[in-house]
Short mmCIF file of C-alpha atoms and ligand atoms in Angstrom, two decimals:
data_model
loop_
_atom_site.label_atom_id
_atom_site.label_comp_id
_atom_site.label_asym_id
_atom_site.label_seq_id
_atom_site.Cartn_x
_atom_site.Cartn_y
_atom_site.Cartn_z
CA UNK A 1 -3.59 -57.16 -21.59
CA UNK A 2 -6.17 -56.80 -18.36
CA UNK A 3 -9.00 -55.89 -21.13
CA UNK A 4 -8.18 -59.12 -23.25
CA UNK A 5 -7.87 -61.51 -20.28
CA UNK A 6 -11.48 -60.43 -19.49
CA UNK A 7 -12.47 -61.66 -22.33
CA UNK A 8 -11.18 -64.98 -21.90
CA UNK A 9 -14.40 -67.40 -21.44
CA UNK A 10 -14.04 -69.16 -17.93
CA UNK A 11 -12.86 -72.88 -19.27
CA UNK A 12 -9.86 -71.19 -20.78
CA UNK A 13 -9.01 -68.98 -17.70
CA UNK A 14 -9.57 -71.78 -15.27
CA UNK A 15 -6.98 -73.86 -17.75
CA UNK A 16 -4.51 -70.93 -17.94
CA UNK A 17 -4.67 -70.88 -13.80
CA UNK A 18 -4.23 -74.45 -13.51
CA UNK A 19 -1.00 -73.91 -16.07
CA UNK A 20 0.28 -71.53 -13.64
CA UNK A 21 0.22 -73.29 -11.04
CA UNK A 22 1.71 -76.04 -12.89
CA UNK A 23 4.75 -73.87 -14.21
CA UNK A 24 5.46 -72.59 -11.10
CA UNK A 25 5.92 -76.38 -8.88
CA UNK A 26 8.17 -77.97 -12.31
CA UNK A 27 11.67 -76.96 -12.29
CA UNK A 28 12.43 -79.74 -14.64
CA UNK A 29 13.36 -77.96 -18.09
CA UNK A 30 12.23 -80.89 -20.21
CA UNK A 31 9.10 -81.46 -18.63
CA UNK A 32 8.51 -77.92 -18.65
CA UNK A 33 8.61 -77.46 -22.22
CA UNK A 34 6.56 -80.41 -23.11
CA UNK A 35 3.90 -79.03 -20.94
CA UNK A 36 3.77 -75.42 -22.13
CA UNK A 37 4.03 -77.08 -25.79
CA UNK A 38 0.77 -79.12 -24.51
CA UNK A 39 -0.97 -76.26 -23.41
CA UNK A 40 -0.27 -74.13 -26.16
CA UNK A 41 -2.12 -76.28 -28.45
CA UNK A 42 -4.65 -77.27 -26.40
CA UNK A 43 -5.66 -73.65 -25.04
CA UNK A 44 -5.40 -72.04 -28.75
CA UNK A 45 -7.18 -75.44 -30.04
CA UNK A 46 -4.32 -76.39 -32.68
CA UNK A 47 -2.83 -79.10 -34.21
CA UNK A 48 0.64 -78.02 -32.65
CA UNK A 49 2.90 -75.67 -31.16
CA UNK A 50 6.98 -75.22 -31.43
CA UNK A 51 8.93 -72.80 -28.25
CA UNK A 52 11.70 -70.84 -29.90
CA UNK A 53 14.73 -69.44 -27.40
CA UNK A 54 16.82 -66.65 -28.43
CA UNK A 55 20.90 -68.53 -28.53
CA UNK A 56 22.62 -65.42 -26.35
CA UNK A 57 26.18 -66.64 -28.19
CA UNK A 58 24.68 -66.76 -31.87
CA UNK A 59 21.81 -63.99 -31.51
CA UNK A 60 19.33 -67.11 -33.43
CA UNK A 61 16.33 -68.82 -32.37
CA UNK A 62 16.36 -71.90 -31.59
CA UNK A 63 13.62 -74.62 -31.50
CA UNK A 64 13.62 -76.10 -27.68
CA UNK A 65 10.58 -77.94 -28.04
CA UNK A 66 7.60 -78.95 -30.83
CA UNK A 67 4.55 -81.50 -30.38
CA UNK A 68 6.12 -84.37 -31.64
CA UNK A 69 3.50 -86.16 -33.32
CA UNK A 70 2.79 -82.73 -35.52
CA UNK A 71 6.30 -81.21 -36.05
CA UNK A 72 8.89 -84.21 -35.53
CA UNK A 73 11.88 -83.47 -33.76
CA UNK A 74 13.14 -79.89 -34.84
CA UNK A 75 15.12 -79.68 -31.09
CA UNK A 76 17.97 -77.28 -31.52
CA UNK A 77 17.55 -76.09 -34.77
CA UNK A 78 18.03 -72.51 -35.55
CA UNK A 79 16.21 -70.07 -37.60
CA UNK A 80 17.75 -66.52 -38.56
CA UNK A 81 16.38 -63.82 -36.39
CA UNK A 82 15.46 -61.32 -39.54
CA UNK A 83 14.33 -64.05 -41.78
CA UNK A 84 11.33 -66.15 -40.10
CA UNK A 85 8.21 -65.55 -38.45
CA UNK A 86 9.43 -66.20 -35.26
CA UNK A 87 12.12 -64.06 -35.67
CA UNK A 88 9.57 -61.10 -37.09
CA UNK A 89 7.79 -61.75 -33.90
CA UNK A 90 10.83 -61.39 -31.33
CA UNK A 91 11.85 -58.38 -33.40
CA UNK A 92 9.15 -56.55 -33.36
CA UNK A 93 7.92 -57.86 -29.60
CA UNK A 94 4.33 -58.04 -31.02
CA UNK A 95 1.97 -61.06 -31.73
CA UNK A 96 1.71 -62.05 -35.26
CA UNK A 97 -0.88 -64.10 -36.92
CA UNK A 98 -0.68 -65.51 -40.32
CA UNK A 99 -3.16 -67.75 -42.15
CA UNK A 100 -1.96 -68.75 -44.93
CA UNK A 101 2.26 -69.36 -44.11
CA UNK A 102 3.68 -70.21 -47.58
CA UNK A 103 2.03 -66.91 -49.21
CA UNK A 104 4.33 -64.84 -46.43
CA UNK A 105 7.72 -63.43 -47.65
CA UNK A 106 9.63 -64.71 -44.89
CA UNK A 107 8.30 -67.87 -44.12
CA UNK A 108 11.02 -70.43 -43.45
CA UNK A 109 9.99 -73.77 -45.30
CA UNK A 110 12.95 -75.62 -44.18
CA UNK A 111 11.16 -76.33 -41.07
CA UNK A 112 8.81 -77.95 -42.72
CA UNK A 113 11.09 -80.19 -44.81
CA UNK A 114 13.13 -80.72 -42.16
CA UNK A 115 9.99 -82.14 -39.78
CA UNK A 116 7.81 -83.57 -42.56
CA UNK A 117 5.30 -81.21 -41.22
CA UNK A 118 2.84 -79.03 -43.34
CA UNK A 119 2.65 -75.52 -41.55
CA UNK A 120 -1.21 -73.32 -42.36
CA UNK A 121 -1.91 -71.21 -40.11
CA UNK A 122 0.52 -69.65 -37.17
CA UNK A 123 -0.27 -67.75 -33.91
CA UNK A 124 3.42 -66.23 -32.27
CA UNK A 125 3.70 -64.13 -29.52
CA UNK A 126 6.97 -63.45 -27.53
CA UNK A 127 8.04 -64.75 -24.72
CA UNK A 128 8.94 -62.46 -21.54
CA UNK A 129 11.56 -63.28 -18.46
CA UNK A 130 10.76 -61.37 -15.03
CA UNK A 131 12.15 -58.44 -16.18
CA UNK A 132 10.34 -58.28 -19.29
CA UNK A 133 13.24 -58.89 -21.91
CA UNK A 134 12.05 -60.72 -24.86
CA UNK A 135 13.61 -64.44 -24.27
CA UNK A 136 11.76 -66.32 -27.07
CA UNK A 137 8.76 -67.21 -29.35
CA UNK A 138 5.91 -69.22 -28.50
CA UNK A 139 3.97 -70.48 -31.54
CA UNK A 140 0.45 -72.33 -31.88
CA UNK A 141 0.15 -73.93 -35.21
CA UNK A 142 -2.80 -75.26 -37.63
CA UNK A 143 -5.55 -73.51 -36.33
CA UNK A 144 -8.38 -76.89 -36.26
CA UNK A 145 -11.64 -74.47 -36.05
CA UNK A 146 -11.27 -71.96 -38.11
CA UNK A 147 -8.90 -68.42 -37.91
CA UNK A 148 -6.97 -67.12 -34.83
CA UNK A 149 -8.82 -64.99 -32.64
CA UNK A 150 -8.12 -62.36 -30.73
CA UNK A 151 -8.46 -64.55 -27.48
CA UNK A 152 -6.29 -67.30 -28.42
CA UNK A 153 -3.61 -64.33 -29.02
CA UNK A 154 -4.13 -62.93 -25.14
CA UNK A 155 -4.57 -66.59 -24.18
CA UNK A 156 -1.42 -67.56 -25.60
CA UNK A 157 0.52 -64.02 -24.91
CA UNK A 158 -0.44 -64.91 -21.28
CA UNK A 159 1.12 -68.73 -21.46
CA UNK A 160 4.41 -67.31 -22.88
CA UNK A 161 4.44 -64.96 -20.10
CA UNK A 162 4.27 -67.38 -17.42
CA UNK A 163 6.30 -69.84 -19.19
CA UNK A 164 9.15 -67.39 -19.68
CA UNK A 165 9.20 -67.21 -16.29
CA UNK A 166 8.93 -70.51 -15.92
CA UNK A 167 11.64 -71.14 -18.27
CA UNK A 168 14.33 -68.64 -17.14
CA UNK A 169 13.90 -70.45 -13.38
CA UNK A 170 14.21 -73.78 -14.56
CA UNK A 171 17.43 -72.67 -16.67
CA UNK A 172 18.81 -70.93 -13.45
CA UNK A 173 18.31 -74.46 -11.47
CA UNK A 174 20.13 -76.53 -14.26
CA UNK A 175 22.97 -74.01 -14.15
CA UNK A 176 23.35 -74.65 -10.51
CA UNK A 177 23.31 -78.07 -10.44
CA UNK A 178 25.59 -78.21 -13.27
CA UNK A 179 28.04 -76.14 -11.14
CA UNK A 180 27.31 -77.91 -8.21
CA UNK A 181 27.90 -81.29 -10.05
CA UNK A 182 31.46 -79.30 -11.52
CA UNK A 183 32.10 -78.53 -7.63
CA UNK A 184 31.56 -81.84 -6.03
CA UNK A 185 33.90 -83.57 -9.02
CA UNK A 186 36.13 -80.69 -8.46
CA UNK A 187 36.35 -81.45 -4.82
CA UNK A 188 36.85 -85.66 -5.30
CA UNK A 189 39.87 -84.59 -7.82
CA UNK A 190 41.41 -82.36 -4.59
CA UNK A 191 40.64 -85.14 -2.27
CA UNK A 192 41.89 -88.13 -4.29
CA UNK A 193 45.30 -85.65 -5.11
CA UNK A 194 45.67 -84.61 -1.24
CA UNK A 195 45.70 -88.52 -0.51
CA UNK A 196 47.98 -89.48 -3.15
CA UNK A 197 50.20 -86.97 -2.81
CA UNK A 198 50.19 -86.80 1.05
CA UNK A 199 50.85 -90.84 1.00
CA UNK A 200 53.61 -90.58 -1.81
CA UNK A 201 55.36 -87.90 0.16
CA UNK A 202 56.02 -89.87 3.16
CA UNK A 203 58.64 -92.53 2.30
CA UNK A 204 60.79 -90.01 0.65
CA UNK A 205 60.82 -87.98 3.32
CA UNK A 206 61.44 -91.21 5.74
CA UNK A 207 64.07 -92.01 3.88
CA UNK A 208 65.88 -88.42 4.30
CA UNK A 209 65.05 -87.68 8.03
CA UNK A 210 67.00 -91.41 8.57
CA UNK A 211 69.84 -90.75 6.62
CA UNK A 212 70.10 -87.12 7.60
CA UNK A 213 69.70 -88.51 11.44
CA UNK A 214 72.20 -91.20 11.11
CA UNK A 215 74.82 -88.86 9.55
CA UNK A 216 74.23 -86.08 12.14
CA UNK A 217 75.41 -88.89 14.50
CA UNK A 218 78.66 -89.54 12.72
CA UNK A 219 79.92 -86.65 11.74
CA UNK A 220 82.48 -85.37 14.22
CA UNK A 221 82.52 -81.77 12.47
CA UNK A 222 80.78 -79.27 13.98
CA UNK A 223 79.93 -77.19 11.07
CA UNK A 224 78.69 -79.65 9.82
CA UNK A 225 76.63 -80.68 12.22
CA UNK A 226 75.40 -77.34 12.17
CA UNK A 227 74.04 -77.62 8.45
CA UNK A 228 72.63 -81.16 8.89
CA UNK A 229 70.88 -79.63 11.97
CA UNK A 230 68.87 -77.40 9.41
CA UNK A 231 68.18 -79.92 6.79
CA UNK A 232 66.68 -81.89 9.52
CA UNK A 233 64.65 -79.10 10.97
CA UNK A 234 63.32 -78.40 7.53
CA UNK A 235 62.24 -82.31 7.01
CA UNK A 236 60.64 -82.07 10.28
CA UNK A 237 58.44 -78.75 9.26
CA UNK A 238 57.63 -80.99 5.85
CA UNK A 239 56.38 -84.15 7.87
CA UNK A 240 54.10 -81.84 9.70
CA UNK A 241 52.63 -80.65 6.48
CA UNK A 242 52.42 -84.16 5.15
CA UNK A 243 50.38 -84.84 8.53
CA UNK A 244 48.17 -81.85 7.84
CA UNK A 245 47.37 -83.01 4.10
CA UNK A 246 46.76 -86.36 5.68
CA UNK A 247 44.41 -84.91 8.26
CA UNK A 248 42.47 -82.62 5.20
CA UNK A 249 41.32 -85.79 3.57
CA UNK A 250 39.09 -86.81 6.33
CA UNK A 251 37.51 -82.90 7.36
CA UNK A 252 34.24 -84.03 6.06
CA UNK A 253 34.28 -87.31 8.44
CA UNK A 254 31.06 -89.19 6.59
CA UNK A 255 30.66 -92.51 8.94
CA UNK A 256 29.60 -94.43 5.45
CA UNK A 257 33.38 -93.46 4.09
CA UNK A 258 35.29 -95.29 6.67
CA UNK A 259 36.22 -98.83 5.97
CA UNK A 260 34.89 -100.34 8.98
CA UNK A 261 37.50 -103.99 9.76
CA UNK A 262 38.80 -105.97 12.71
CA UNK A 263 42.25 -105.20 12.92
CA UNK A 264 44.94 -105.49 15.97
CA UNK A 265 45.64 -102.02 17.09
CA UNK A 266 49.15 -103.03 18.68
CA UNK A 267 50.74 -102.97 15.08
CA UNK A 268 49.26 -99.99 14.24
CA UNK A 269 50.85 -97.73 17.24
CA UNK A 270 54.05 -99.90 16.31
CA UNK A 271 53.99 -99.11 12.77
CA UNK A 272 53.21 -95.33 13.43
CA UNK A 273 56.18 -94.99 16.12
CA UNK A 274 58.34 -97.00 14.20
CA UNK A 275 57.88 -94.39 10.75
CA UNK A 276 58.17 -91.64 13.71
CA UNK A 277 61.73 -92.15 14.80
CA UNK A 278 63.88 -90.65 12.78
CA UNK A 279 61.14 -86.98 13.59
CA UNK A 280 62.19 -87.55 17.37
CA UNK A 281 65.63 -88.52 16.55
CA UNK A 282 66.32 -85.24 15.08
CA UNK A 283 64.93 -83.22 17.79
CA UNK A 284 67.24 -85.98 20.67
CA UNK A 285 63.68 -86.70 22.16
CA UNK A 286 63.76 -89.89 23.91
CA UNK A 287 60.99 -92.07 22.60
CA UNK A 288 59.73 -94.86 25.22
CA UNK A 289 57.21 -97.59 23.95
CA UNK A 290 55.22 -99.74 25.75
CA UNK A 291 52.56 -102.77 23.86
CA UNK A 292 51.31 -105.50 25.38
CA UNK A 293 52.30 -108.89 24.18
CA UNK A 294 48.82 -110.02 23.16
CA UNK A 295 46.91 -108.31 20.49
CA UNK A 296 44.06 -106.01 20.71
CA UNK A 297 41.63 -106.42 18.31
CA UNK A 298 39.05 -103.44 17.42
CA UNK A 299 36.69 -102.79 14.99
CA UNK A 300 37.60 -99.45 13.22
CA UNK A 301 39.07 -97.81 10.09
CA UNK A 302 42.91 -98.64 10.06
CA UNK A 303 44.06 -95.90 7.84
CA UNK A 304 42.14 -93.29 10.29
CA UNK A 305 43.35 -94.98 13.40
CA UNK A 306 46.74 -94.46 11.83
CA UNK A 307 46.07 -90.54 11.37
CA UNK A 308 44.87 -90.29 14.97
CA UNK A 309 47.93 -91.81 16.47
CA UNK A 310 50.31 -90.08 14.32
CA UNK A 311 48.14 -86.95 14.63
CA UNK A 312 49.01 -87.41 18.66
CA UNK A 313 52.72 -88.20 18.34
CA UNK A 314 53.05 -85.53 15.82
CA UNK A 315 51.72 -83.30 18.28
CA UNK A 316 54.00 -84.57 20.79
CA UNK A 317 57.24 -84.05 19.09
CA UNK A 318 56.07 -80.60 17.84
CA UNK A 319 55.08 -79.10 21.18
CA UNK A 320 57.99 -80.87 23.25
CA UNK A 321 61.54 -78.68 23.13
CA UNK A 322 64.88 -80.85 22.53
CA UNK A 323 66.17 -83.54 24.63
CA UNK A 324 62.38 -83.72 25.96
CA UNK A 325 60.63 -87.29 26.38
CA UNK A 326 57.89 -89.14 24.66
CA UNK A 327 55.83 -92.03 26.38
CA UNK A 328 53.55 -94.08 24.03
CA UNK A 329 51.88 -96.26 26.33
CA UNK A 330 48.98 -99.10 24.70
CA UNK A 331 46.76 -101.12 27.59
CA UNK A 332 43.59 -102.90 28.32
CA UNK A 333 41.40 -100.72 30.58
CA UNK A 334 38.29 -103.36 30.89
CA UNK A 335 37.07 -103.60 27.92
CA UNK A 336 38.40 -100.86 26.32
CA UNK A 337 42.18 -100.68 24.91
CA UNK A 338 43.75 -97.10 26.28
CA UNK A 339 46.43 -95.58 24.20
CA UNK A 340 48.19 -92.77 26.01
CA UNK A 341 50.74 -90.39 24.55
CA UNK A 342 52.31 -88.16 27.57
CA UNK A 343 55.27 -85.40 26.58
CA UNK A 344 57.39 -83.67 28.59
CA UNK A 345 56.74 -80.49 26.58
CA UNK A 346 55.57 -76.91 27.12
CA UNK A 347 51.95 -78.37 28.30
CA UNK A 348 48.60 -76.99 27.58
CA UNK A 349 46.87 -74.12 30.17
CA UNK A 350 43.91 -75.92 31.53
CA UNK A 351 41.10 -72.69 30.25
CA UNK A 352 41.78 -74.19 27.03
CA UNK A 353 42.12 -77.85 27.42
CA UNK A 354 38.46 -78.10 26.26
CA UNK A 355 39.10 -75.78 23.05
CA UNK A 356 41.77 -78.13 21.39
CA UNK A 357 39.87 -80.93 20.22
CA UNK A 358 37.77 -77.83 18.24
CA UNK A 359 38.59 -77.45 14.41
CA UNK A 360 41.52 -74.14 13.65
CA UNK A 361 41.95 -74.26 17.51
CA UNK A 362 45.46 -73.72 18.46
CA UNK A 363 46.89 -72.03 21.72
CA UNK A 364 49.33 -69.98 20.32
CA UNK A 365 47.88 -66.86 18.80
CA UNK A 366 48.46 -66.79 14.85
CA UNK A 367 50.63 -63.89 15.06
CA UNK A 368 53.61 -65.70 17.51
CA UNK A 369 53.08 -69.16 16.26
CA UNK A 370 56.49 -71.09 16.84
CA UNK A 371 54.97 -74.25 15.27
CA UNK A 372 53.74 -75.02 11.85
CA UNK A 373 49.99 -76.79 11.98
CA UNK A 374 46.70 -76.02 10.72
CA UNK A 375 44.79 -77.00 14.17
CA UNK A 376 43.22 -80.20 11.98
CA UNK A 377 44.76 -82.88 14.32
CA UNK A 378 42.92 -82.88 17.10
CA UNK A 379 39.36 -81.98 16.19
CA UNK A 380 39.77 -84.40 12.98
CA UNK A 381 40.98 -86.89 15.54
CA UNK A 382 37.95 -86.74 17.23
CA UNK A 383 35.50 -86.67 14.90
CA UNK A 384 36.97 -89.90 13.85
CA UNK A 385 37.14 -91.73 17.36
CA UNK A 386 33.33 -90.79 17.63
CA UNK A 387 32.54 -92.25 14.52
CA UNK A 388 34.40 -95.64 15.61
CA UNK A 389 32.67 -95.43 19.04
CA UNK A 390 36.11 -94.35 20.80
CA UNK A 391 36.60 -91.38 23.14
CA UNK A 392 39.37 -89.13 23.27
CA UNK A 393 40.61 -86.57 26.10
CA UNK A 394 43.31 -84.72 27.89
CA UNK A 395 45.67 -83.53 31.08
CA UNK A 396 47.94 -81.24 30.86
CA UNK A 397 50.30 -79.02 33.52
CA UNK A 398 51.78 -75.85 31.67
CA UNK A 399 55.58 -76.44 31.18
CA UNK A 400 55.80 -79.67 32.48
CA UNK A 401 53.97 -81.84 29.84
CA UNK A 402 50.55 -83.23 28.34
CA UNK A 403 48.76 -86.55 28.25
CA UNK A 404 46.15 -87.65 25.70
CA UNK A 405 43.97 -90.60 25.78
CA UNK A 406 42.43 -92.48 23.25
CA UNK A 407 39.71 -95.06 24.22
CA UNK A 408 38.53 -97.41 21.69
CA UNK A 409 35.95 -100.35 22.86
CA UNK A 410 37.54 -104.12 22.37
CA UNK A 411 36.05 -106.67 20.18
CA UNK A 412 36.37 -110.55 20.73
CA UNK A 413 37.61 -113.23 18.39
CA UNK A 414 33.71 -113.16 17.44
CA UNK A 415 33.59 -110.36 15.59
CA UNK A 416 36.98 -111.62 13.26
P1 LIG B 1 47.96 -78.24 15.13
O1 LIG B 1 48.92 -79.14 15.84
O2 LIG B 1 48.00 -78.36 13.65
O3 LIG B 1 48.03 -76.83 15.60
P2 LIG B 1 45.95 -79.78 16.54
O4 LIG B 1 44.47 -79.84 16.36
O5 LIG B 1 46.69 -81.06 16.44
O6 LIG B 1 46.49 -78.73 15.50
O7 LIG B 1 46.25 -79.15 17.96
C1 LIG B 1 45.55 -77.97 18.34
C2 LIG B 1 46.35 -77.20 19.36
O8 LIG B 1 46.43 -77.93 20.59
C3 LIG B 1 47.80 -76.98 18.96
O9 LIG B 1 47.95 -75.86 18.12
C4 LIG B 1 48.45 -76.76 20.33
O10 LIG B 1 48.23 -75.43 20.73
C5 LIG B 1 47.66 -77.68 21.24
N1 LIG B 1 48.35 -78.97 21.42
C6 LIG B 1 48.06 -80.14 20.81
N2 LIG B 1 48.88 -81.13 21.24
C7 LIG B 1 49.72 -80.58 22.14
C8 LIG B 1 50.79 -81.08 22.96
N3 LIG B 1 51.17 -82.36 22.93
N4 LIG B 1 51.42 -80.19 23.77
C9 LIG B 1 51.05 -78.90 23.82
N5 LIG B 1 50.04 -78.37 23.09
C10 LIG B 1 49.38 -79.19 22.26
#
């Protein structure tokens, strides 16, 4: 091929440079093909030229482009591999030039009734991927000066080169973004399901932990007692899972997916403590709340305010043994409100007071975990404060309890 491209004259080398460079910056298939069609014609100087891929599945060519104004719109149509020119020329992985195309035996006239075309002359040459495997058939068409020479079969041999190339990489890049496209849709189906399902899940389960609570009250047997004991024990290990499904939906906290809204905060701690009861009933935790009277207004995303709370208060049941005590305390501090959530339970070493609010972060090594969690809470907790301009921190004495804050700034009646 090195002795034929030296032959090329220097307008058509310059061209065939300028082509490469152009094949090599498109990764758009379409406009890919209509440019090597372009060039095909214009470097062989023809009145057309069709690209022909080889279909993996049905082992036929298959038109994936033709200049329009000559050939119509043959897109996708298939020609038998051992019946056609272009399938002589992928067989035998040789250039083929024909002048005269209804004198040869297996010339295909369908294309030509099917495009309204009238095919003369042809020029094919196969088409090459990186690794040399035949991919396809490149084809100038109507000759306008005379026969095909011997340079417009290098010229074009080196086109359906680069374009196979060309080709094969643009495929590749469709194929990913197809799968990334199938991903991302994949991933809003999991999402939307986790939120559903995690939502759905919670009054059920409300409705069980009060009725199993309010019956291990009253029943006076203690066998009994005994059973509901587990029942309740089990609820309590599903709640936390229903709190971890919660916390998956918002992993990938994107500031432009919260729905940003004055609300009063004071019902929202209420609300959360109030669904929390029966959790802390069936563990005999005392549970102490303390609002103000007056609202609080801030400017956040309810539903993840609700998460963080009940992220904290989850946290506080979990890690605090039975008979321990809960404190839920909501406050103006200037003009911030403070939520605090202090537990009497087995506390936090202070080494790794910093690591908790990191994502899979838990102090109890995986292998002797007592308590069920994926280590979502906190981090997801704040990630979300941040994004809502709040703060969150904590204290913590080993065996005597913890305390976490949540800061979020006030907004006046303005801002309603
Ligand atoms: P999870 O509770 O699912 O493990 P979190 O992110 O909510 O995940 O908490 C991370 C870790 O911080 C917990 O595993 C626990 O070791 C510690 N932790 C959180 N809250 C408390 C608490 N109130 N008392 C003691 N340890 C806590």
């Amino acid at each position: 091929m090195e002795s034929g491209l030296e032959q090329l004259d220097s307008r058509r080398f310059a061209r065939l440079v300028e082509a490469s460079r152009v094949l090599n910056s498109t990764s758009e298939l379409s406009e890919l093909l209509d440019f090597i069609i372009s060039e095909a014609a214009a470097l062989t100087n023809s009145e057309g030229a069709s690209l022909l891929l080889l279909d993996p599945d049905t082992r036929e060519l298959r038109f994936k482009a033709t200049s329009n104004e000559t050939q119509g719109n043959l897109t996708d149509m298939a020609v038998p591999l051992d019946s056609s020119i272009a399938g002589t020329v992928f067989r035998t992985n040789d250039p083929l030039i024909i002048e005269e195309v209804s004198s040869h035996p297996v010339w295909n006239s369908q294309v030509d009734r099917a495009s309204g075309f009238q095919t003369h002359s042809i020029l094919g040459v196969p088409m090459h991927n990186v690794s040399g495997k035949t991919v396809g058939v490149l084809e100038a068409v109507n000759k306008l000066d005379g026969a095909f020479t011997p340079e417009d079969v290098e010229t074009l041999s080196t086109l359906a080169d680069l374009a196979g190339v060309a080709v094969e990489r643009a495929r590749l890049v469709d194929e990913l973004k197809q799968a990334y496209r199938q991903l991302n849709e994949l991933d809003q189906l999991k999402s939307e399901f986790i939120a559903l399902a995690s939502h759905e899940l919670r009054t059920p389960l409300s409705i069980i932990l009060g009725y199993v609570s309010y019956l291990r009250e009253e029943t006076e047997s203690p066998a009994t007692a005994n059973q509901l004991d587990r029942v309740l024990k089990a609820a309590v290990r599903l709640r936390s899972l229903i709190q971890d499904m919660l916390n998956l939906q918002y992993v990938e906290t994107d500031k432009h997916r919260l729905t940003m809204e004055t609300f009063n905060l004071v019902n929202v701690v209420r609300d959360v403590v109030a669904e929390r009861d029966e959790t802390s009933d069936a563990k005999q935790l005392t549970l102490c709340l303390d609002l103000p009277e007056e609202r609080m207004a801030i400017f956040g995303d309810q539903g993840a305010m609700e998460v963080i709370v009940s992220n904290l208060l989850n946290n506080a049941i979990k890690f605090t043994a039975e008979g321990g005590r809960i404190d839920i305390t909501l406050q103006q501090r200037g003009d911030e409100a403070w939520l605090e959530v202090r537990d009497t339970g087995i506390g936090i070493p202070p080494e790794q007071l910093g690591r908790i609010f990191t994502r899979f972060y838990q102090v109890e090594h995986h292998l002797d975990r007592h308590h069920e969690g994926l280590g979502l809470g906190l981090a997801i907790a704040k990630d979300l404060l941040e994004a809502q301009g709040g703060r969150i921190w904590a204290k913590s004495q080993v065996g005597e309890g913890s305390q976490f804050f949540v800061a979020m700034p006030l907004v006046g009646n303005d801002r309603e």
